[in-house]
Short mmCIF file of C-alpha atoms in Angstrom, two decimals:
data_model
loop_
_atom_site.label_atom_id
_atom_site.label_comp_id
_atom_site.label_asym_id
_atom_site.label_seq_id
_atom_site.Cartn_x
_atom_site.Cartn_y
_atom_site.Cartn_z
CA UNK A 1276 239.80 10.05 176.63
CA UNK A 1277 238.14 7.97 179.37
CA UNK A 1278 237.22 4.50 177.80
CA UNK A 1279 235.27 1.61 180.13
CA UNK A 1280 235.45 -1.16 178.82
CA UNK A 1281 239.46 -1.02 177.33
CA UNK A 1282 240.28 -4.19 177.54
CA UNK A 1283 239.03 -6.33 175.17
CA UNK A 1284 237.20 -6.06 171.53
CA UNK A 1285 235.94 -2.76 170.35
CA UNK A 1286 236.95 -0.91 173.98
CA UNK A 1287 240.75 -2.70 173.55
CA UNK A 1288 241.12 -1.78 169.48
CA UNK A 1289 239.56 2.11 170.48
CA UNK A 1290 242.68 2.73 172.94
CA UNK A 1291 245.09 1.56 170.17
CA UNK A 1292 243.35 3.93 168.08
CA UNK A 1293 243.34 6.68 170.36
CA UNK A 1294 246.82 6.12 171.56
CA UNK A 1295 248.46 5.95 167.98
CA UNK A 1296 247.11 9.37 167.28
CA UNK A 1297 248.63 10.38 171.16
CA UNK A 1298 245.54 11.18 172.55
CA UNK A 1299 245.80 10.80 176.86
CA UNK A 1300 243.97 7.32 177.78
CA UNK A 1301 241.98 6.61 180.95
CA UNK A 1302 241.60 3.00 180.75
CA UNK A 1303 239.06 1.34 182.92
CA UNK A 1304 238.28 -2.47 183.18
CA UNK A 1305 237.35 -5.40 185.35
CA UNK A 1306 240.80 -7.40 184.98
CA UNK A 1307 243.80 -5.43 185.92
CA UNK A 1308 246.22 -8.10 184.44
CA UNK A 1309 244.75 -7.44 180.95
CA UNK A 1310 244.39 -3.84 181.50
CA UNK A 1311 247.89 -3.57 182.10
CA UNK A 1312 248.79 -5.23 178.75
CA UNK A 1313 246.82 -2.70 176.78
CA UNK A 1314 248.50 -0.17 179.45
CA UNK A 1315 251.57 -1.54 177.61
CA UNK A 1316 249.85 -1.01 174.26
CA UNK A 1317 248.85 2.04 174.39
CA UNK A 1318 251.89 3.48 176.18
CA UNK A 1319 254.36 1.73 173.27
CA UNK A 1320 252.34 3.96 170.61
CA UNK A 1321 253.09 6.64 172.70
CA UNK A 1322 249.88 7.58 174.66
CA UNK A 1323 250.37 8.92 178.52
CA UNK A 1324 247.80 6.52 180.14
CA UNK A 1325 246.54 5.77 183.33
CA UNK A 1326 244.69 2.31 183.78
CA UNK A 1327 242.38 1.96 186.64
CA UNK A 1328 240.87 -1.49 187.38
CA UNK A 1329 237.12 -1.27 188.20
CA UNK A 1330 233.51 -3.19 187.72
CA UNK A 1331 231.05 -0.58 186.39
CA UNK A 1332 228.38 -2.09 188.11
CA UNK A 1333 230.32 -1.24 191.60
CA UNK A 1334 228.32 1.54 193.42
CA UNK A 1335 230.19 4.59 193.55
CA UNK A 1336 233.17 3.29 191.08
CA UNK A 1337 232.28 5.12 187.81
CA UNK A 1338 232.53 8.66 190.34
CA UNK A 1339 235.76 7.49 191.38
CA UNK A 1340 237.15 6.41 188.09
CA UNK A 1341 236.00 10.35 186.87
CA UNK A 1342 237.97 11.72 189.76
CA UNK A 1343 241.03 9.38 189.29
CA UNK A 1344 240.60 10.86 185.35
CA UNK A 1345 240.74 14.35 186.07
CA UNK A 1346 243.55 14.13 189.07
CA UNK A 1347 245.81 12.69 186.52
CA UNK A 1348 244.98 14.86 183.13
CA UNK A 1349 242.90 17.93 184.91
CA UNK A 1350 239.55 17.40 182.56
CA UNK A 1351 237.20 14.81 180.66
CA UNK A 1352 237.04 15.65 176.72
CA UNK A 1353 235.62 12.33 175.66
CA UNK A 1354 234.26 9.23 177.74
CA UNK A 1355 233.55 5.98 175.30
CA UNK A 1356 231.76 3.77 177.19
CA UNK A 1357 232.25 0.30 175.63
CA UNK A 1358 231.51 -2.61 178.26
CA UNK A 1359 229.19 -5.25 178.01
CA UNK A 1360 228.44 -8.59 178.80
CA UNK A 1361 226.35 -11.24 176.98
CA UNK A 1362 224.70 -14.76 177.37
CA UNK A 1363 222.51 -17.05 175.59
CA UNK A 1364 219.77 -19.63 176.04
CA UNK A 1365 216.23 -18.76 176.46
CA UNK A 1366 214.51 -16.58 178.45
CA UNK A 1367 212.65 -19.39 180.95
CA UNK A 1368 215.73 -21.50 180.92
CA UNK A 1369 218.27 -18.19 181.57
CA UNK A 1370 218.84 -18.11 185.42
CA UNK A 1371 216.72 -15.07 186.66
CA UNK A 1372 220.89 -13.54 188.39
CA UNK A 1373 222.37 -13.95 184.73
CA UNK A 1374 219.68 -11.75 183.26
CA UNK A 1375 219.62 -9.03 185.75
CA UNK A 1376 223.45 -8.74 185.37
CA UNK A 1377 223.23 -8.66 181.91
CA UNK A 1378 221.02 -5.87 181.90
CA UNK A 1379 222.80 -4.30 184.74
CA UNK A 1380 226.34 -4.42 182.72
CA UNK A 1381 224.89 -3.37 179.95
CA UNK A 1382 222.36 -0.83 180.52
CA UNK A 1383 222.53 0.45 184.42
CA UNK A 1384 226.07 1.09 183.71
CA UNK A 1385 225.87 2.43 180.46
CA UNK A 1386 223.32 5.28 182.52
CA UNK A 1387 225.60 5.18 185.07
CA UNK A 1388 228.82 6.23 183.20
CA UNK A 1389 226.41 8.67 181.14
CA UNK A 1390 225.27 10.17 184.29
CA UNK A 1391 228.82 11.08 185.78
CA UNK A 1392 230.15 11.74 182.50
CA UNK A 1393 227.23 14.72 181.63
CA UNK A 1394 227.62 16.71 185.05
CA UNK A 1395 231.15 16.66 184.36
CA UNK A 1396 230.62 18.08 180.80
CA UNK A 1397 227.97 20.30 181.89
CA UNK A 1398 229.76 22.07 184.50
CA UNK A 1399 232.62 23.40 181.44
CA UNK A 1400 229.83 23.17 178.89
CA UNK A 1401 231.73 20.84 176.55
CA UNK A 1402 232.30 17.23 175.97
CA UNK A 1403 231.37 14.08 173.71
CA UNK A 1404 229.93 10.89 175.44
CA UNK A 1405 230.09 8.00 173.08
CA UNK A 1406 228.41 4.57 174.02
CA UNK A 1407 228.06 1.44 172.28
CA UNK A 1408 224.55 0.00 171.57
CA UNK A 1409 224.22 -2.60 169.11
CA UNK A 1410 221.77 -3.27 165.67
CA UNK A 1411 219.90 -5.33 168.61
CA UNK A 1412 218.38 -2.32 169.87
CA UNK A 1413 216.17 -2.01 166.96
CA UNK A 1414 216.10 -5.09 166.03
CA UNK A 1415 215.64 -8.88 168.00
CA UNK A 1416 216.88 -12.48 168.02
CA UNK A 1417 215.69 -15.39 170.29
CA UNK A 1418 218.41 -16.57 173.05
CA UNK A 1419 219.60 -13.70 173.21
CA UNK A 1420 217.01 -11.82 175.69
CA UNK A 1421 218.81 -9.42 178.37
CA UNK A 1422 221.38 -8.40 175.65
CA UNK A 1423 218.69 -7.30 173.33
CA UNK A 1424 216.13 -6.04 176.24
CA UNK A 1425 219.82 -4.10 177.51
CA UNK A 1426 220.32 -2.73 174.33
CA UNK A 1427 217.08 -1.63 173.58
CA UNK A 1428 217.01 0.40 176.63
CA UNK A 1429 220.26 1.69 176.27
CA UNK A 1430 218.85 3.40 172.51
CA UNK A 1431 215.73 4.58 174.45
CA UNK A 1432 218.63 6.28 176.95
CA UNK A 1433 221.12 7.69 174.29
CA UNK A 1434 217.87 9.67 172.32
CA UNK A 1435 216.68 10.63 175.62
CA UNK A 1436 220.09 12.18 176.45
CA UNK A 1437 220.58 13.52 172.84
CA UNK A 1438 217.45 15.31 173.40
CA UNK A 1439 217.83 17.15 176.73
CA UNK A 1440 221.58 17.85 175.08
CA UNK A 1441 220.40 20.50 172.94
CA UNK A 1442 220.00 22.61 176.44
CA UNK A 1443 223.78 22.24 176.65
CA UNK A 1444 225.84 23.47 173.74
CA UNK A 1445 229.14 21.97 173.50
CA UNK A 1446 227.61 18.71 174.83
CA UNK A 1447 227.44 15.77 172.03
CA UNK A 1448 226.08 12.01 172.64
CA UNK A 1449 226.93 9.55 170.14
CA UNK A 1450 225.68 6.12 169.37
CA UNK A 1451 228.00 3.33 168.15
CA UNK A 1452 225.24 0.27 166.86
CA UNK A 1453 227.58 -2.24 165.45
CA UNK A 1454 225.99 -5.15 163.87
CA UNK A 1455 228.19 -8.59 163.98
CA UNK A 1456 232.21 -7.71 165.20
CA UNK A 1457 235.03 -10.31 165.24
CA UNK A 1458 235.70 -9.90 169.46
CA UNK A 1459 235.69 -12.82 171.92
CA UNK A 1460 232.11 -11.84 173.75
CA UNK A 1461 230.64 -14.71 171.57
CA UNK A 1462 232.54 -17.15 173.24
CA UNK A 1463 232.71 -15.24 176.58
CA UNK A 1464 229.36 -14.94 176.77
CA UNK A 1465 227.20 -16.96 179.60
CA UNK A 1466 225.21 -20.00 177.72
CA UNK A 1467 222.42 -21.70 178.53
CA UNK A 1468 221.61 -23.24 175.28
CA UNK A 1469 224.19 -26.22 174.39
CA UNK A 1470 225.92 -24.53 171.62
CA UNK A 1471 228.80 -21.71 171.84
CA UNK A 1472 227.28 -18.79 169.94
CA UNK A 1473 228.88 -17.09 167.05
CA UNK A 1474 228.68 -13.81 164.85
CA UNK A 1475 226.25 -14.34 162.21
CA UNK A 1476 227.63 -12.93 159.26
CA UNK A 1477 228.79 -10.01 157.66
CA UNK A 1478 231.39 -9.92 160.29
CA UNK A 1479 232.78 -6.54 160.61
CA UNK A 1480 236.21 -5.98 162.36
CA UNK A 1481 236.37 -4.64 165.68
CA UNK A 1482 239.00 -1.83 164.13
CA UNK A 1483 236.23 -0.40 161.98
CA UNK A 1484 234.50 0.17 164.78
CA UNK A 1485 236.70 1.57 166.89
CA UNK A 1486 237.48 4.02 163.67
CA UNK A 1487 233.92 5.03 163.77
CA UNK A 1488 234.63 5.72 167.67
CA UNK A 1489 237.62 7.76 166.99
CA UNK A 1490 235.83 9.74 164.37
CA UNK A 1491 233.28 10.00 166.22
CA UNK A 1492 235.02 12.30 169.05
CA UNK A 1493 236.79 14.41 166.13
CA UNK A 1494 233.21 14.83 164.70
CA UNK A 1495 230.10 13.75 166.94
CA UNK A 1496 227.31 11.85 165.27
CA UNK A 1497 223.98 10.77 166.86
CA UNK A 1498 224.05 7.35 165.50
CA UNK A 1499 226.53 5.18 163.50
CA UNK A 1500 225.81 2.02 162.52
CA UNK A 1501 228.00 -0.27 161.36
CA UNK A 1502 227.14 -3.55 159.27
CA UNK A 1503 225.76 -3.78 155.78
CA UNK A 1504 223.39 -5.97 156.67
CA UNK A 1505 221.97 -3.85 159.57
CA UNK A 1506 219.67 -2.05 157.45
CA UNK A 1507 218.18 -4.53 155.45
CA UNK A 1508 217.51 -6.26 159.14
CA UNK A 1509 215.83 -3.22 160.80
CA UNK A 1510 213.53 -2.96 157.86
CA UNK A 1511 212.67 -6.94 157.55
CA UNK A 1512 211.94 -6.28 161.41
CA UNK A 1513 209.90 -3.37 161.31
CA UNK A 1514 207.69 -3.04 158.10
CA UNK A 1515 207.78 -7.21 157.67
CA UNK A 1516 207.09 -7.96 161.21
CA UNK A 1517 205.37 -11.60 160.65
CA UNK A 1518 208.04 -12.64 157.66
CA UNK A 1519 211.09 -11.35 160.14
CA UNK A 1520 209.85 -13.71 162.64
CA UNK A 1521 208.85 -16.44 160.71
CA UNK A 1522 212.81 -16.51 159.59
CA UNK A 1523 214.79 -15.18 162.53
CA UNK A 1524 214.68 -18.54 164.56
CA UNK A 1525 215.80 -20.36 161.89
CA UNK A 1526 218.43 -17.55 160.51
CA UNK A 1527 219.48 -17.65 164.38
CA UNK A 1528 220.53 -21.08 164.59
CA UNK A 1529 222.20 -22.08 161.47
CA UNK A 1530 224.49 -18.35 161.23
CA UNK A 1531 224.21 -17.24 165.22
CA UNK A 1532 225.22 -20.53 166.73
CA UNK A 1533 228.01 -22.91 165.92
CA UNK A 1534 227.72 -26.34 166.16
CA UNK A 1535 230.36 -26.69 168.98
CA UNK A 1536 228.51 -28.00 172.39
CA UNK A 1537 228.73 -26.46 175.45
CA UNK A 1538 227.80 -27.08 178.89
CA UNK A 1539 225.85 -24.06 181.20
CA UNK A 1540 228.16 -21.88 182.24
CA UNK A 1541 228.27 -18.01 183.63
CA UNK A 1542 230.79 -16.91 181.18
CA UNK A 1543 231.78 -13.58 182.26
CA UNK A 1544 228.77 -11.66 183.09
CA UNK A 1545 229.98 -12.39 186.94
CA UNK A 1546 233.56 -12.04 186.68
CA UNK A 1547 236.41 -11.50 183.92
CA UNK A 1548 238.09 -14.21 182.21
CA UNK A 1549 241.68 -12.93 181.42
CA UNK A 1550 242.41 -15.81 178.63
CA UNK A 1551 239.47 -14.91 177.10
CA UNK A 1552 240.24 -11.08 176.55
CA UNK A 1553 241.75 -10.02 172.99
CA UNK A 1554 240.42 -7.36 170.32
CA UNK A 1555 239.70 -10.44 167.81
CA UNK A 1556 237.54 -13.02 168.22
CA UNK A 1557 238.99 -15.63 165.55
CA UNK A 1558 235.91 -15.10 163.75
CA UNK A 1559 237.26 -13.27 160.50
CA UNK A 1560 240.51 -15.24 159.18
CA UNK A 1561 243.73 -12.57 160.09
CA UNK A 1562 246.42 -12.19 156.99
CA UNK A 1563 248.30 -14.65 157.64
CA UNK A 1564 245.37 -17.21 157.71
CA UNK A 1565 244.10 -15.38 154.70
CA UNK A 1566 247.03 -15.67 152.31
CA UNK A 1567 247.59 -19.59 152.95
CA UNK A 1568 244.32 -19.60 152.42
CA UNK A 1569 244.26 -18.10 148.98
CA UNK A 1570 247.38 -19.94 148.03
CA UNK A 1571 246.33 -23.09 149.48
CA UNK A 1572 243.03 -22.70 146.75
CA UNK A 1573 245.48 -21.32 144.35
CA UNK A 1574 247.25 -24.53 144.40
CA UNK A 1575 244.31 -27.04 144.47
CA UNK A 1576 242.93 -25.28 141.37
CA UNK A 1577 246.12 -25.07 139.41
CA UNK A 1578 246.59 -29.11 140.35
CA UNK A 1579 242.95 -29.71 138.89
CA UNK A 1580 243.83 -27.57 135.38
CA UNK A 1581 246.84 -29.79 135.28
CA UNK A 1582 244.98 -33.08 135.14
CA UNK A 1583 242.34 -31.85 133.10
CA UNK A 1584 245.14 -30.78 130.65
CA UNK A 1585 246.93 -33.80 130.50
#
């Protein structure tokens, strides 16, 4: 399993997934401190793994990162292709270098790792590429322009290749589309706008998706979407057109943005940020959180029957 993309949210919970099942890892990211914690990870659950620092968007690194793969393990069963970058603000204001590299990250790379990955699979007539679009390639939201005009292009790609796959048996390309996932590209994200951006809810974990990943390469789907909401939203936006835009702005700003300021910033569409790297984004509470939570509201409401009983 080759996965770009390993070190952080949906790529960094995948190769936990993988690994506790003790499939052999390829991991591939920009930040080889971090990769080498989920190195660690992975090699704890008891996965043989080989990590292998590289920027996707590096001419010629994708080819090497194949042939570092198959020196080490001898073949390529499954490549998940998981990296992206994001940033907000909009389009006019959005410095013309951040939106190319958005769009670069996440759609010339995304062909690029498709491209290596299907002459590979070709040649032994047998192999699953999975890569990770988002319910924002069916769907839009304002500030969020080279992510959305990314993804689109990246589901225009994935049918493409799904189509000319049927020449190939043995070949499958899946489709991830998550919807909102509790990972840190919210806050990593470049921003242009004032205010750090958020997942608008239903926030789905970033394990669930990385379950649909793994089941994915056991069984190959052409598209799995995950979000309950992402439906409903692809509907609004397609049959509803004039409704779905009257109420996305406004949708977009009070659930897609907190109300934390920010100054402009990059984020890491130019370079990694290792603080920033984790498979949760602090969006969803964890158990912990959860259960003092709960008890915390237990408490108040037993105090209030109290008084009201005596």
């Amino acid at each position: 399993m080759v996965i770009t993309g390993a070190s952080s949210g949906i790529g960094r919970a995948a190769a936990r997934e993988f690994a506790g099942r003790g499939d052999r890892l390829v991991l591939a990211a920009r930040c080889p401190a971090t990769l080498a914690q989920v190195r660690d990870e992975c090699r704890a659950a008891g996965a043989a793994v080989l990590a292998v620092p590289v920027d996707v968007t590096t001419p010629g690194a994708v080819a090497e990162l194949a042939d570092a793969a198959v020196a080490e393990f001898g073949d390529i069963d499954v490549w998940v292709h998981t990296a992206a970058v994001m940033a907000y603000g909009r389009f006019d204001e959005l410095p013309a270098p951040v939106f190319e590299q958005v769009v670069r990250t996440d759609l010339l790379a995304a062909a690029e790792v498709a491209r290596v990955a299907l002459r590979r699979f070709r040649a032994v007539s047998a192999g699953t590429l999975i890569l990770t679009g988002s319910v924002l390639g069916h769907i839009t939201a304002p500030y969020m322009s080279g992510y959305a005009a990314a993804k689109w292009g990246l589901q225009g790609l994935a049918r493409t290749l799904q189509q000319e796959a049927r020449e190939t048996p043995g070949v499958r390309i899946c489709l991830i589309n998550p919807g909102s996932v509790d990972t840190p590209i919210y806050r990593q994200a470049a921003n242009y706008l004032g205010r750090v951006g958020r997942p608008p809810p239903p926030i789905a974990t970033a394990r669930r998706a990385a379950r649909a990943i793994v089941h994915c390469a056991d069984h190959p789907r052409r598209e799995v979407s995950i979000g309950r909401l992402n439906v409903v939203m692809r509907f609004g936006f397609t049959v509803l057109p004039g409704l779905y835009d009257v109420l996305v702005g406004p949708l977009m700003r009070l659930a897609g943005l907190s109300n934390q300021p920010v100054a402009s910033h990059d984020g890491t569409v130019f370079a990694p940020n290792p603080d920033g790297e984790a498979v949760r984004g602090g969006w969803l509470p964890g158990l912990p959180q959860l259960v003092r939570a709960v008890s915390g509201a237990t408490a108040t409401a037993g105090s209030a029957v109290l008084r009201r009983l005596r």
